[in-house]
Amino acid sequence: MQIAANKAVSIDYTLTNDAGEVLDSSAGGAPLVYLHGAGNIIQGLEQALAGKQAGDELKVSVEPENAYGEFNPELVAVLGRNMFEGVDELEVGMQFHASGPDGGMQIVTITALDGDEVTIDGNHPLAGQRLTFEVKVVGVREASEDELAHGHIHGEGGVEH
């Protein structure tokens, strides 16, 4: 069965950056299971997997615009420490939910601390980076009606609810 819209797909993968550093991998764990065509994985990888089937292996580089987007300097801000009431200790790398420019929620990460100044970044940590995936398609199956209705895979490797 070929990978196409509304198929449940299982993949083993290793993600690296341009320097060859491993950023993420399913090695030693369960395969990643996703609903093809539902936007569960980045666009560039999803496009590269279309038409593949179980047993296929591929290596694909995905440019930022088809991954996590370009780095946007407007999503970086310096705030006063007083904006983090109720948080006793702030540390670089901590993440918080905040209101985004469009009014929706977004995750921001503390990237620097300087006295009472806290630098936050609303960009995805991989924004602006070309990503390389080495992928093996483990399985392809029909998605259940429930999975299609919810827009993601249920059960092993998917969402439990």
Coordinates of N, CA and C in Angstrom, one line a residue:
M1 N 0.9 -1.2 0.0 CA 0.0 0.0 0.0 C 0.9 1.2 0.0
Q2 N 0.6 2.2 -0.9 CA 1.4 3.4 -1.0 C 0.9 4.5 0.0
I3 N 1.8 5.3 0.4 CA 1.5 6.4 1.3 C 0.7 7.5 0.5
A4 N -0.5 7.8 1.0 CA -1.3 8.8 0.4 C -2.2 9.4 1.5
A5 N -2.9 10.4 1.2 CA -3.8 11.1 2.1 C -4.7 10.1 2.9
N6 N -4.8 10.3 4.2 CA -5.7 9.6 5.1 C -5.2 8.2 5.3
K7 N -3.9 7.9 5.1 CA -3.3 6.6 5.5 C -2.5 6.8 6.8
A8 N -2.5 5.8 7.6 CA -1.7 5.7 8.8 C -0.4 5.2 8.5
V9 N 0.7 6.0 8.8 CA 2.0 5.7 8.3 C 2.9 5.6 9.6
S10 N 3.8 4.5 9.6 CA 4.8 4.3 10.6 C 6.1 4.5 10.0
I11 N 7.0 5.3 10.6 CA 8.3 5.5 10.1 C 9.4 5.4 11.2
D12 N 10.5 4.9 10.8 CA 11.7 5.1 11.7 C 12.5 6.2 11.0
Y13 N 13.1 7.1 11.8 CA 13.8 8.2 11.3 C 14.9 8.7 12.1
T14 N 15.8 9.4 11.5 CA 16.9 10.2 12.2 C 16.9 11.5 11.6
L15 N 16.9 12.5 12.4 CA 16.9 13.9 11.9 C 18.2 14.6 12.3
T16 N 18.9 15.2 11.3 CA 20.2 15.9 11.5 C 20.1 17.3 11.0
N17 N 21.0 18.1 11.4 CA 21.1 19.5 10.9 C 22.3 19.5 9.9
D18 N 22.6 20.7 9.3 CA 23.6 20.8 8.3 C 25.0 20.4 8.8
A19 N 25.2 20.5 10.2 CA 26.5 20.1 10.7 C 26.6 18.6 11.0
G20 N 25.5 17.8 10.7 CA 25.5 16.4 10.9 C 25.1 16.0 12.3
E21 N 24.8 16.9 13.1 CA 24.4 16.6 14.5 C 23.0 16.0 14.5
V22 N 22.8 14.9 15.3 CA 21.5 14.2 15.4 C 20.7 15.1 16.3
L23 N 19.5 15.5 15.8 CA 18.6 16.4 16.6 C 17.5 15.6 17.2
D24 N 17.1 14.5 16.5 CA 16.0 13.6 17.0 C 16.1 12.3 16.3
S25 N 15.6 11.2 16.9 CA 15.6 9.9 16.2 C 14.6 9.0 16.9
S26 N 14.1 8.1 16.1 CA 13.2 7.1 16.7 C 14.0 5.8 17.1
A27 N 15.3 5.8 16.8 CA 16.2 4.7 17.1 C 16.1 4.3 18.5
G28 N 15.9 3.0 18.8 CA 15.8 2.5 20.1 C 14.4 2.7 20.7
G29 N 13.5 3.2 19.9 CA 12.1 3.4 20.4 C 11.1 2.9 19.4
A30 N 9.9 3.3 19.6 CA 8.8 2.9 18.7 C 8.9 3.8 17.5
P31 N 8.4 3.4 16.3 CA 8.4 4.2 15.1 C 7.4 5.4 15.4
L32 N 7.6 6.5 14.6 CA 6.7 7.6 14.6 C 5.5 7.2 13.8
V33 N 4.3 7.4 14.3 CA 3.1 7.0 13.5 C 2.3 8.3 13.3
Y34 N 1.9 8.6 12.1 CA 1.2 9.8 11.8 C 0.1 9.6 10.7
L35 N -0.8 10.5 10.6 CA -1.9 10.5 9.6 C -1.4 11.3 8.5
H36 N -1.2 10.7 7.3 CA -0.7 11.4 6.1 C -1.7 12.4 5.6
G37 N -1.3 13.6 5.4 CA -2.2 14.6 4.8 C -2.9 15.5 5.8
A38 N -2.6 15.2 7.1 CA -3.3 15.9 8.2 C -2.4 17.0 8.8
G39 N -1.2 17.2 8.3 CA -0.3 18.2 8.8 C 0.3 17.7 10.2
N40 N 0.4 16.4 10.4 CA 0.9 15.9 11.7 C 2.5 16.0 11.7
I41 N 3.1 16.1 10.5 CA 4.5 16.2 10.4 C 4.8 17.4 9.5
I42 N 6.1 17.8 9.4 CA 6.4 19.0 8.6 C 6.1 18.7 7.1
Q43 N 5.7 19.7 6.4 CA 5.3 19.6 5.0 C 6.3 19.0 4.1
G44 N 7.6 19.4 4.2 CA 8.6 18.9 3.3 C 8.8 17.4 3.4
L45 N 8.7 16.9 4.7 CA 8.9 15.4 4.9 C 7.7 14.7 4.4
E46 N 6.5 15.2 4.7 CA 5.3 14.6 4.2 C 5.2 14.5 2.7
Q47 N 5.6 15.6 2.0 CA 5.7 15.5 0.5 C 6.6 14.5 0.0
A48 N 7.8 14.3 0.7 CA 8.8 13.4 0.2 C 8.3 11.9 0.4
L49 N 7.5 11.7 1.4 CA 7.0 10.4 1.7 C 5.8 9.9 0.8
A50 N 5.1 10.9 0.2 CA 4.0 10.5 -0.6 C 4.4 9.5 -1.7
G51 N 3.6 8.4 -1.8 CA 3.9 7.4 -2.9 C 4.8 6.3 -2.4
K52 N 5.5 6.5 -1.3 CA 6.4 5.4 -0.8 C 5.5 4.3 -0.2
Q53 N 6.2 3.2 0.1 CA 5.5 2.1 0.8 C 6.4 1.4 1.8
A54 N 5.9 0.5 2.6 CA 6.6 -0.2 3.6 C 7.9 -0.8 3.0
G55 N 9.0 -0.6 3.7 CA 10.3 -1.1 3.3 C 11.1 0.0 2.5
D56 N 10.5 1.0 2.0 CA 11.2 2.1 1.3 C 12.1 2.9 2.3
E57 N 13.3 3.3 1.8 CA 14.2 4.1 2.6 C 14.5 5.3 1.8
L58 N 14.6 6.5 2.4 CA 15.0 7.7 1.7 C 15.7 8.7 2.6
K59 N 16.4 9.5 2.0 CA 17.1 10.6 2.7 C 16.7 11.9 2.0
V60 N 16.1 12.8 2.8 CA 15.6 14.1 2.2 C 16.0 15.3 3.1
S61 N 16.4 16.3 2.4 CA 16.7 17.6 3.0 C 15.6 18.5 2.8
V62 N 15.1 19.1 3.9 CA 14.0 20.0 3.9 C 14.4 21.4 4.2
E63 N 14.1 22.3 3.3 CA 14.4 23.8 3.6 C 13.5 24.3 4.6
P64 N 13.9 25.4 5.3 CA 13.2 26.0 6.4 C 11.7 26.3 6.0
E65 N 11.5 26.8 4.8 CA 10.1 27.2 4.5 C 9.1 26.0 4.4
N66 N 9.7 24.8 4.3 CA 8.9 23.6 4.3 C 9.1 22.8 5.6
A67 N 9.7 23.4 6.6 CA 9.9 22.7 7.9 C 9.3 23.6 8.9
Y68 N 10.1 24.3 9.7 CA 9.6 25.1 10.8 C 9.6 26.6 10.5
G69 N 9.8 27.0 9.2 CA 9.8 28.4 8.8 C 11.1 29.0 9.0
E70 N 11.2 30.2 8.4 CA 12.4 31.0 8.6 C 12.4 31.6 10.0
F71 N 13.6 32.0 10.5 CA 13.7 32.6 11.8 C 13.2 34.0 11.7
N72 N 12.3 34.4 12.6 CA 11.6 35.7 12.6 C 12.1 36.5 13.8
P73 N 12.9 37.5 13.6 CA 13.4 38.3 14.7 C 12.4 39.1 15.4
E74 N 11.2 39.3 14.8 CA 10.1 39.9 15.5 C 9.5 39.1 16.6
L75 N 9.8 37.8 16.7 CA 9.3 36.9 17.7 C 10.3 36.8 18.9
V76 N 11.3 37.7 18.9 CA 12.3 37.7 20.0 C 12.0 39.0 20.7
A77 N 11.9 39.0 22.1 CA 11.6 40.1 22.9 C 12.4 40.1 24.2
V78 N 12.6 41.3 24.7 CA 13.3 41.4 26.1 C 12.2 41.9 27.0
L79 N 11.9 41.1 28.0 CA 10.9 41.5 29.0 C 11.5 41.7 30.4
G80 N 10.8 42.4 31.2 CA 11.2 42.5 32.6 C 10.9 41.2 33.4
R81 N 11.8 40.9 34.3 CA 11.6 39.7 35.1 C 10.2 39.7 35.8
N82 N 9.7 40.9 36.1 CA 8.4 41.0 36.8 C 7.3 40.4 35.9
M83 N 7.5 40.2 34.7 CA 6.5 39.6 33.8 C 6.2 38.1 34.1
F84 N 7.1 37.5 34.9 CA 7.0 36.1 35.2 C 6.7 35.9 36.7
E85 N 5.6 36.6 37.1 CA 5.1 36.5 38.5 C 4.8 35.0 38.8
G86 N 5.1 34.6 40.0 CA 4.8 33.2 40.4 C 5.8 32.2 40.0
V87 N 6.8 32.6 39.2 CA 7.9 31.7 38.9 C 9.1 32.1 39.7
D88 N 9.5 31.2 40.6 CA 10.6 31.6 41.5 C 12.0 31.6 40.8
E89 N 12.3 30.7 40.0 CA 13.6 30.6 39.4 C 13.4 30.6 37.9
L90 N 14.0 31.5 37.2 CA 14.0 31.5 35.7 C 15.3 30.9 35.2
E91 N 15.3 30.1 34.2 CA 16.5 29.5 33.6 C 16.4 29.6 32.1
V92 N 17.5 29.7 31.5 CA 17.6 29.6 30.0 C 17.1 28.2 29.6
G93 N 16.2 28.2 28.6 CA 15.6 27.0 28.1 C 14.2 26.7 28.6
M94 N 13.8 27.4 29.7 CA 12.5 27.3 30.2 C 11.5 27.7 29.1
Q95 N 10.3 27.1 29.0 CA 9.3 27.4 28.0 C 8.0 27.8 28.7
F96 N 7.3 28.7 28.1 CA 6.0 29.2 28.6 C 5.0 29.4 27.5
H97 N 3.8 29.3 27.8 CA 2.7 29.6 26.8 C 2.5 31.1 26.9
A98 N 2.3 31.8 25.8 CA 2.1 33.2 25.7 C 1.2 33.5 24.6
S99 N 0.6 34.7 24.6 CA -0.3 35.1 23.5 C 0.6 35.5 22.3
G100 N 0.3 35.0 21.2 CA 1.0 35.3 20.0 C 0.5 36.5 19.3
P101 N 1.2 37.0 18.3 CA 0.8 38.2 17.5 C -0.6 38.1 16.9
D102 N -1.0 36.8 16.6 CA -2.4 36.6 16.0 C -3.4 36.4 17.1
G103 N -3.1 36.5 18.3 CA -4.0 36.3 19.4 C -4.1 34.9 19.9
G104 N -3.5 34.0 19.2 CA -3.5 32.6 19.6 C -2.4 32.3 20.6
M105 N -2.3 31.1 21.1 CA -1.3 30.8 22.1 C 0.0 30.3 21.3
Q106 N 1.1 30.6 21.8 CA 2.4 30.1 21.3 C 3.3 29.8 22.4
I107 N 4.3 29.0 22.1 CA 5.3 28.6 23.1 C 6.5 29.6 22.9
V108 N 7.0 30.1 24.0 CA 8.2 31.0 24.0 C 9.2 30.3 24.9
T109 N 10.5 30.5 24.5 CA 11.6 29.9 25.2 C 12.5 31.0 25.7
I110 N 12.9 30.9 27.0 CA 13.9 31.9 27.5 C 15.2 31.6 26.9
T111 N 15.8 32.6 26.2 CA 17.1 32.3 25.6 C 18.3 33.1 26.3
A112 N 17.9 34.0 27.1 CA 19.0 34.7 27.9 C 18.4 35.4 29.1
L113 N 19.3 35.5 30.1 CA 18.9 36.2 31.4 C 20.0 37.2 31.7
D114 N 19.7 38.5 31.9 CA 20.7 39.5 32.2 C 20.1 40.4 33.3
G115 N 20.4 40.1 34.5 CA 19.8 40.9 35.6 C 18.3 40.8 35.6
D116 N 17.6 41.9 35.5 CA 16.1 41.9 35.4 C 15.6 41.7 34.0
E117 N 16.4 41.6 33.0 CA 16.0 41.4 31.7 C 16.0 39.9 31.3
V118 N 14.8 39.5 30.7 CA 14.6 38.2 30.2 C 14.4 38.2 28.7
T119 N 15.2 37.5 27.9 CA 15.0 37.4 26.5 C 14.2 36.2 26.2
I120 N 13.1 36.4 25.5 CA 12.3 35.2 25.1 C 12.3 35.1 23.6
D121 N 12.0 33.9 23.0 CA 12.0 33.7 21.6 C 10.8 32.8 21.3
G122 N 9.9 33.3 20.4 CA 8.7 32.6 20.0 C 8.9 31.8 18.8
N123 N 10.1 31.8 18.2 CA 10.4 30.9 17.0 C 10.5 29.5 17.5
H124 N 10.2 28.5 16.6 CA 10.4 27.1 16.9 C 12.0 27.0 17.0
P125 N 12.5 26.1 17.9 CA 13.9 26.0 18.0 C 14.6 25.6 16.7
L126 N 13.9 25.0 15.8 CA 14.5 24.6 14.5 C 14.2 25.5 13.4
A127 N 13.6 26.7 13.7 CA 13.3 27.7 12.6 C 14.6 28.1 12.0
G128 N 14.5 28.3 10.7 CA 15.7 28.8 9.9 C 16.7 27.8 9.5
Q129 N 16.4 26.5 9.9 CA 17.4 25.5 9.7 C 17.0 24.5 8.6
R130 N 17.9 24.1 7.7 CA 17.7 23.0 6.8 C 17.8 21.7 7.6
L131 N 16.8 20.8 7.4 CA 16.8 19.6 8.2 C 16.9 18.4 7.2
T132 N 17.7 17.4 7.6 CA 17.9 16.2 6.8 C 17.3 15.0 7.6
F133 N 16.4 14.3 6.9 CA 15.8 13.1 7.5 C 16.3 11.9 6.8
E134 N 16.7 10.9 7.5 CA 16.9 9.5 7.0 C 15.7 8.7 7.5
V135 N 14.9 8.2 6.6 CA 13.7 7.6 6.9 C 13.6 6.2 6.3
K136 N 13.0 5.3 7.1 CA 12.5 4.0 6.6 C 11.1 3.8 6.9
V137 N 10.3 3.6 5.9 CA 8.9 3.4 6.0 C 8.6 2.0 6.6
V138 N 8.1 1.9 7.8 CA 7.8 0.7 8.5 C 6.5 0.1 8.1
G139 N 5.5 0.9 8.0 CA 4.2 0.4 7.7 C 3.2 1.4 7.1
V140 N 2.2 1.0 6.4 CA 1.2 1.9 5.9 C -0.1 1.1 6.0
R141 N -1.1 1.7 6.6 CA -2.4 1.1 6.7 C -3.5 2.1 6.5
E142 N -4.7 1.6 6.3 CA -5.9 2.5 6.3 C -6.1 3.1 7.7
A143 N -6.4 4.4 7.8 CA -6.7 5.0 9.0 C -8.2 4.7 9.4
S144 N -8.4 4.6 10.7 CA -9.8 4.3 11.1 C -10.7 5.5 11.0
E145 N -12.0 5.3 11.0 CA -12.9 6.5 10.9 C -12.7 7.4 12.1
D146 N -12.4 6.9 13.3 CA -12.1 7.7 14.4 C -10.9 8.5 14.2
E147 N -9.8 7.9 13.7 CA -8.6 8.7 13.5 C -8.8 9.8 12.4
L148 N -9.5 9.5 11.4 CA -9.8 10.5 10.4 C -10.6 11.6 11.0
A149 N -11.6 11.3 11.8 CA -12.4 12.4 12.4 C -11.6 13.2 13.3
H150 N -10.6 12.6 14.0 CA -9.8 13.4 15.0 C -8.6 14.0 14.4
G151 N -8.2 13.6 13.2 CA -7.0 14.2 12.5 C -5.7 13.7 13.0
H152 N -5.7 12.6 13.7 CA -4.4 12.0 14.1 C -4.6 10.5 14.4
I153 N -3.5 9.8 14.6 CA -3.5 8.4 14.8 C -3.8 8.1 16.3
H154 N -4.5 7.0 16.6 CA -4.8 6.6 17.9 C -4.0 5.3 18.2
G155 N -3.9 4.9 19.5 CA -3.3 3.7 19.9 C -1.8 3.7 19.9
E156 N -1.1 2.6 19.7 CA 0.3 2.4 19.8 C 1.0 3.4 18.8
G157 N 1.9 4.2 19.4 CA 2.6 5.2 18.6 C 1.8 6.5 18.3
G158 N 0.5 6.5 18.6 CA -0.3 7.6 18.4 C -0.9 8.2 19.7
V159 N -2.0 8.9 19.6 CA -2.6 9.5 20.8 C -3.5 8.6 21.5
E160 N -3.5 8.5 22.8 CA -4.4 7.8 23.6 C -5.4 8.7 24.2
H161 N -6.7 8.5 23.8 CA -7.8 9.2 24.5 C -9.1 8.6 24.2

